[in-house]
Amino acid sequence: MRRKLVAGNWKMNGSLSMADMLISELLPSLVSHQTVQRIDVMLCPPAPYLYSLARQLAGSGVKVGGQTLSEHAAGAFTGEISAQMLCDVGASAVLVGHSERRALFGETNACVAEKFAAAQRQGLLPVLCVGETLQEREADRTWPVVQEQLDAVVSRCGEQAFAAAVIAYEPVWAIGTGVTATPAQAQAVHAQIRAYLRSLDAGSADGVVLLYGGSVKADNAAALFGCPDIDGGLIGGASLEAGQFLAICDAAAGYAD
Ligand code: PGA
């Protein structure tokens, strides 16, 4: 019913030649294994590489997304990138509120909600990232933290906000650490998110794609993606290695038949 999605977040890594090389390794395999017919695949490169990547991937079925965007439409905001600009260069989605943006660039829940709204206004699919720190988990605050992150978007965009969005649950303690949430830990939060979505908008909740992110690798992807409310992954480090990323896509495609 829900299509699996595997999204690669390259963060601030690579170069133009690395991007070209990665695509030349990924594309033939994604096409010959018919992966793109069975699941959605998306790549989120650094902004300067978006245009060239989108052109190379045009017609392949692989989607391209931004890593962040401005909440503003246009104007004197030096260094910022608008939703319209992302669309212009071929992006169809954008990450919003990644934990690194929240922790390192001061993005508050309210600011993330504005960015989410800006993406949707432009017809970009927002991939809203939520998740708790280790300290919050240990204090038994995982759900209140995640709910607050979701609620900020709901109060800005309404109870149907997630009907045209993806949510990525990414426990901060699992991002880039090599420590992955167990399938049971991840599924528990995903189920809470789904139940919460149902309470907001029963009509759309079962169709919302919920990704898990945080040290997803080729050897743990299948167990995570086999959980009933985990619809794929947001992949950081492992998306920079063609073999790893392809194996993760194959793990998701294994549940598509
Ligand atoms: P990681 O990153 O896979 O390297 O843990 C995930 C993310 O930040 O989205």
GROMACS .gro file of C-alpha atoms and ligand atoms in nm:
model
  266
    1MET     CA    1   0.000   0.000   0.000
    2ARG     CA    2   0.278   0.247   0.094
    3ARG     CA    3   0.574   0.248  -0.142
    4LYS     CA    4   0.909   0.211   0.028
    5LEU     CA    5   1.144   0.508  -0.002
    6VAL     CA    6   1.522   0.511   0.037
    7ALA     CA    7   1.669   0.862   0.051
    8GLY     CA    8   2.041   0.938   0.057
    9ASN     CA    9   2.154   1.246   0.247
   10TRP     CA   10   2.508   1.325   0.136
   11LYS     CA   11   2.537   1.614   0.384
   12MET     CA   12   2.839   1.837   0.312
   13ASN     CA   13   3.044   1.563   0.151
   14GLY     CA   14   3.190   1.491  -0.188
   15SER     CA   15   3.279   1.684  -0.497
   16LEU     CA   16   3.136   1.719  -0.844
   17SER     CA   17   3.353   1.436  -0.972
   18MET     CA   18   3.255   1.215  -0.678
   19ALA     CA   19   2.889   1.288  -0.749
   20ASP     CA   20   2.936   1.190  -1.113
   21MET     CA   21   3.116   0.873  -1.016
   22LEU     CA   22   2.854   0.774  -0.761
   23ILE     CA   23   2.575   0.824  -1.013
   24SER     CA   24   2.759   0.622  -1.275
   25GLU     CA   25   2.785   0.338  -1.022
   26LEU     CA   26   2.429   0.365  -0.891
   27LEU     CA   27   2.218   0.424  -1.198
   28PRO     CA   28   2.292   0.115  -1.410
   29SER     CA   29   2.225  -0.110  -1.116
   30LEU     CA   30   1.907   0.069  -1.002
   31VAL     CA   31   1.776   0.048  -1.357
   32SER     CA   32   1.880  -0.311  -1.435
   33HIS     CA   33   1.743  -0.443  -1.103
   34GLN     CA   34   1.424  -0.247  -1.175
   35THR     CA   35   1.460  -0.099  -0.826
   36VAL     CA   36   1.307   0.230  -0.927
   37GLN     CA   37   0.993   0.050  -1.043
   38ARG     CA   38   0.953  -0.114  -0.704
   39ILE     CA   39   1.056   0.157  -0.458
   40ASP     CA   40   1.118   0.532  -0.454
   41VAL     CA   41   1.483   0.634  -0.448
   42MET     CA   42   1.595   0.987  -0.374
   43LEU     CA   43   1.933   1.159  -0.348
   44CYS     CA   44   1.994   1.479  -0.152
   45PRO     CA   45   2.335   1.614  -0.261
   46PRO     CA   46   2.494   1.941  -0.151
   47ALA     CA   47   2.304   2.228  -0.315
   48PRO     CA   48   2.573   2.319  -0.572
   49TYR     CA   49   2.545   1.971  -0.725
   50LEU     CA   50   2.167   1.957  -0.742
   51TYR     CA   51   2.130   2.091  -1.093
   52SER     CA   52   2.379   1.859  -1.255
   53LEU     CA   53   2.252   1.560  -1.061
   54ALA     CA   54   1.891   1.633  -1.151
   55ARG     CA   55   1.986   1.650  -1.518
   56GLN     CA   56   2.176   1.325  -1.505
   57LEU     CA   57   1.891   1.151  -1.329
   58ALA     CA   58   1.609   1.297  -1.540
   59GLY     CA   59   1.384   1.021  -1.670
   60SER     CA   60   1.551   0.754  -1.453
   61GLY     CA   61   1.287   0.761  -1.180
   62VAL     CA   62   1.546   0.858  -0.915
   63LYS     CA   63   1.435   1.175  -0.741
   64VAL     CA   64   1.650   1.461  -0.623
   65GLY     CA   65   1.597   1.660  -0.303
   66GLY     CA   66   1.752   1.953  -0.119
   67GLN     CA   67   1.900   1.924   0.229
   68THR     CA   68   1.738   2.242   0.360
   69LEU     CA   69   1.563   2.555   0.236
   70SER     CA   70   1.480   2.906   0.343
   71GLU     CA   71   1.143   2.984   0.494
   72HIS     CA   72   1.142   3.302   0.285
   73ALA     CA   73   1.027   3.324  -0.075
   74ALA     CA   74   1.292   3.571  -0.196
   75GLY     CA   75   1.488   3.877  -0.091
   76ALA     CA   76   1.793   3.990   0.100
   77PHE     CA   77   1.884   3.662   0.268
   78THR     CA   78   2.246   3.610   0.170
   79GLY     CA   79   2.342   3.247   0.134
   80GLU     CA   80   1.990   3.110   0.153
   81ILE     CA   81   1.809   2.892  -0.102
   82SER     CA   82   1.437   2.925  -0.167
   83ALA     CA   83   1.185   2.652  -0.237
   84GLN     CA   84   1.135   2.799  -0.584
   85MET     CA   85   1.508   2.771  -0.656
   86LEU     CA   86   1.512   2.407  -0.549
   87CYS     CA   87   1.223   2.338  -0.788
   88ASP     CA   88   1.398   2.532  -1.062
   89VAL     CA   89   1.703   2.307  -1.051
   90GLY     CA   90   1.498   1.988  -1.053
   91ALA     CA   91   1.442   1.899  -0.687
   92SER     CA   92   1.105   1.750  -0.598
   93ALA     CA   93   1.161   1.719  -0.223
   94VAL     CA   94   1.360   1.874   0.060
   95LEU     CA   95   1.476   1.768   0.405
   96VAL     CA   96   1.334   1.992   0.675
   97GLY     CA   97   1.454   2.012   1.034
   98HIS     CA   98   1.738   1.762   1.012
   99SER     CA   99   1.886   1.727   1.360
  100GLU     CA  100   2.214   1.883   1.241
  101ARG     CA  101   2.019   2.191   1.128
  102ARG     CA  102   1.843   2.202   1.462
  103ALA     CA  103   2.156   2.148   1.673
  104LEU     CA  104   2.419   2.337   1.473
  105PHE     CA  105   2.222   2.610   1.299
  106GLY     CA  106   1.971   2.700   1.566
  107GLU     CA  107   1.658   2.584   1.385
  108THR     CA  108   1.375   2.585   1.636
  109ASN     CA  109   1.050   2.392   1.600
  110ALA     CA  110   0.880   2.713   1.488
  111CYS     CA  111   1.144   2.784   1.226
  112VAL     CA  112   1.127   2.424   1.099
  113ALA     CA  113   0.749   2.461   1.067
  114GLU     CA  114   0.795   2.775   0.854
  115LYS     CA  115   1.034   2.589   0.626
  116PHE     CA  116   0.792   2.299   0.602
  117ALA     CA  117   0.519   2.544   0.499
  118ALA     CA  118   0.748   2.709   0.244
  119ALA     CA  119   0.825   2.372   0.084
  120GLN     CA  120   0.461   2.270   0.059
  121ARG     CA  121   0.361   2.609  -0.080
  122GLN     CA  122   0.598   2.545  -0.368
  123GLY     CA  123   0.485   2.188  -0.425
  124LEU     CA  124   0.805   2.039  -0.284
  125LEU     CA  125   0.765   1.727  -0.071
  126PRO     CA  126   0.895   1.808   0.278
  127VAL     CA  127   1.080   1.527   0.455
  128LEU     CA  128   1.036   1.636   0.816
  129CYS     CA  129   1.309   1.500   1.045
  130VAL     CA  130   1.221   1.440   1.408
  131GLY     CA  131   1.396   1.260   1.691
  132GLU     CA  132   1.523   1.275   2.046
  133THR     CA  133   1.871   1.306   2.192
  134LEU     CA  134   2.020   1.034   2.411
  135GLN     CA  135   1.959   1.247   2.717
  136GLU     CA  136   1.593   1.287   2.626
  137ARG     CA  137   1.553   0.914   2.564
  138GLU     CA  138   1.714   0.832   2.897
  139ALA     CA  139   1.479   1.075   3.068
  140ASP     CA  140   1.185   0.893   2.905
  141ARG     CA  141   1.105   1.195   2.696
  142THR     CA  142   1.123   1.043   2.347
  143TRP     CA  143   0.755   1.075   2.267
  144PRO     CA  144   0.698   1.423   2.417
  145VAL     CA  145   0.995   1.554   2.216
  146VAL     CA  146   0.879   1.395   1.890
  147GLN     CA  147   0.520   1.506   1.948
  148GLU     CA  148   0.632   1.863   2.008
  149GLN     CA  149   0.827   1.856   1.681
  150LEU     CA  150   0.520   1.730   1.496
  151ASP     CA  151   0.285   1.970   1.674
  152ALA     CA  152   0.483   2.274   1.565
  153VAL     CA  153   0.412   2.178   1.205
  154VAL     CA  154   0.048   2.103   1.279
  155SER     CA  155  -0.008   2.439   1.441
  156ARG     CA  156   0.152   2.615   1.143
  157CYS     CA  157   0.010   2.404   0.859
  158GLY     CA  158  -0.302   2.236   1.000
  159GLU     CA  159  -0.403   1.882   1.087
  160GLN     CA  160  -0.369   1.766   0.727
  161ALA     CA  161  -0.010   1.889   0.704
  162PHE     CA  162   0.135   1.542   0.667
  163ALA     CA  163  -0.094   1.426   0.387
  164ALA     CA  164   0.169   1.560   0.144
  165ALA     CA  165   0.487   1.496   0.342
  166VAL     CA  166   0.730   1.231   0.457
  167ILE     CA  167   0.837   1.202   0.820
  168ALA     CA  168   1.182   1.069   0.908
  169TYR     CA  169   1.229   0.948   1.264
  170GLU     CA  170   1.598   0.992   1.336
  171PRO     CA  171   1.708   0.945   1.696
  172VAL     CA  172   1.995   1.190   1.736
  173TRP     CA  173   2.202   0.932   1.926
  174ALA     CA  174   2.194   0.704   1.621
  175ILE     CA  175   2.299   0.958   1.358
  176GLY     CA  176   2.652   0.907   1.235
  177THR     CA  177   2.741   0.711   1.547
  178GLY     CA  178   2.726   0.356   1.419
  179VAL     CA  179   2.469   0.286   1.692
  180THR     CA  180   2.141   0.195   1.525
  181ALA     CA  181   1.807   0.187   1.700
  182THR     CA  182   1.689  -0.172   1.720
  183PRO     CA  183   1.399  -0.255   1.489
  184ALA     CA  184   1.179  -0.279   1.800
  185GLN     CA  185   1.287   0.064   1.928
  186ALA     CA  186   1.234   0.224   1.588
  187GLN     CA  187   0.903   0.050   1.522
  188ALA     CA  188   0.771   0.160   1.864
  189VAL     CA  189   0.824   0.526   1.780
  190HIS     CA  190   0.698   0.484   1.424
  191ALA     CA  191   0.380   0.323   1.555
  192GLN     CA  192   0.333   0.615   1.796
  193ILE     CA  193   0.381   0.860   1.511
  194ARG     CA  194   0.131   0.671   1.294
  195ALA     CA  195  -0.125   0.659   1.576
  196TYR     CA  196  -0.079   1.029   1.632
  197LEU     CA  197  -0.124   1.101   1.260
  198ARG     CA  198  -0.443   0.897   1.272
  199SER     CA  199  -0.575   1.110   1.557
  200LEU     CA  200  -0.505   1.422   1.351
  201ASP     CA  201  -0.630   1.307   1.013
  202ALA     CA  202  -0.761   0.950   0.993
  203GLY     CA  203  -0.797   0.970   0.615
  204SER     CA  204  -0.431   1.026   0.533
  205ALA     CA  205  -0.242   0.858   0.820
  206ASP     CA  206  -0.206   0.517   0.660
  207GLY     CA  207  -0.061   0.666   0.345
  208VAL     CA  208   0.213   0.875   0.508
  209VAL     CA  209   0.562   0.738   0.444
  210LEU     CA  210   0.763   0.712   0.768
  211LEU     CA  211   1.139   0.670   0.730
  212TYR     CA  212   1.389   0.559   0.989
  213GLY     CA  213   1.730   0.725   0.991
  214GLY     CA  214   2.041   0.676   1.202
  215SER     CA  215   2.329   0.448   1.105
  216VAL     CA  216   2.129   0.245   0.855
  217LYS     CA  217   2.370   0.013   0.675
  218ALA     CA  218   2.347  -0.277   0.433
  219ASP     CA  219   2.350  -0.527   0.718
  220ASN     CA  220   2.072  -0.377   0.932
  221ALA     CA  221   1.839  -0.229   0.668
  222ALA     CA  222   1.630  -0.538   0.600
  223ALA     CA  223   1.541  -0.591   0.967
  224LEU     CA  224   1.438  -0.226   1.005
  225PHE     CA  225   1.241  -0.211   0.679
  226GLY     CA  226   1.054  -0.527   0.770
  227CYS     CA  227   0.875  -0.348   1.055
  228PRO     CA  228   0.512  -0.265   0.980
  229ASP     CA  229   0.543   0.114   1.019
  230ILE     CA  230   0.893   0.162   0.878
  231ASP     CA  231   0.858   0.253   0.513
  232GLY     CA  232   1.224   0.297   0.427
  233GLY     CA  233   1.526   0.493   0.538
  234LEU     CA  234   1.706   0.823   0.536
  235ILE     CA  235   2.066   0.724   0.482
  236GLY     CA  236   2.365   0.941   0.567
  237GLY     CA  237   2.713   0.785   0.566
  238ALA     CA  238   2.614   0.471   0.378
  239SER     CA  239   2.466   0.676   0.091
  240LEU     CA  240   2.818   0.784  -0.005
  241GLU     CA  241   2.919   0.429  -0.091
  242ALA     CA  242   2.752   0.285  -0.400
  243GLY     CA  243   2.766  -0.075  -0.279
  244GLN     CA  244   2.613   0.008   0.059
  245PHE     CA  245   2.342   0.230  -0.085
  246LEU     CA  246   2.245  -0.024  -0.351
  247ALA     CA  247   2.226  -0.300  -0.092
  248ILE     CA  248   1.999  -0.081   0.124
  249CYS     CA  249   1.776  -0.013  -0.179
  250ASP     CA  250   1.764  -0.387  -0.250
  251ALA     CA  251   1.664  -0.452   0.112
  252ALA     CA  252   1.370  -0.211   0.069
  253ALA     CA  253   1.280  -0.356  -0.271
  254GLY     CA  254   1.268  -0.700  -0.113
  255TYR     CA  255   0.952  -0.590   0.069
  256ALA     CA  256   0.790  -0.445  -0.239
  257ASP     CA  257   0.693  -0.770  -0.410
  258PGA     P1  258   2.378   0.834   0.919
  258PGA     O1  259   2.295   0.972   0.898
  258PGA     O2  260   2.312   0.732   0.828
  258PGA     O3  261   2.518   0.865   0.876
  258PGA     O4  262   2.364   0.798   1.061
  258PGA     C1  263   2.157   0.973   0.888
  258PGA     C2  264   2.108   1.114   0.871
  258PGA     O5  265   2.167   1.206   0.927
  258PGA     O6  266   2.007   1.137   0.801
   0.00000   0.00000   0.00000
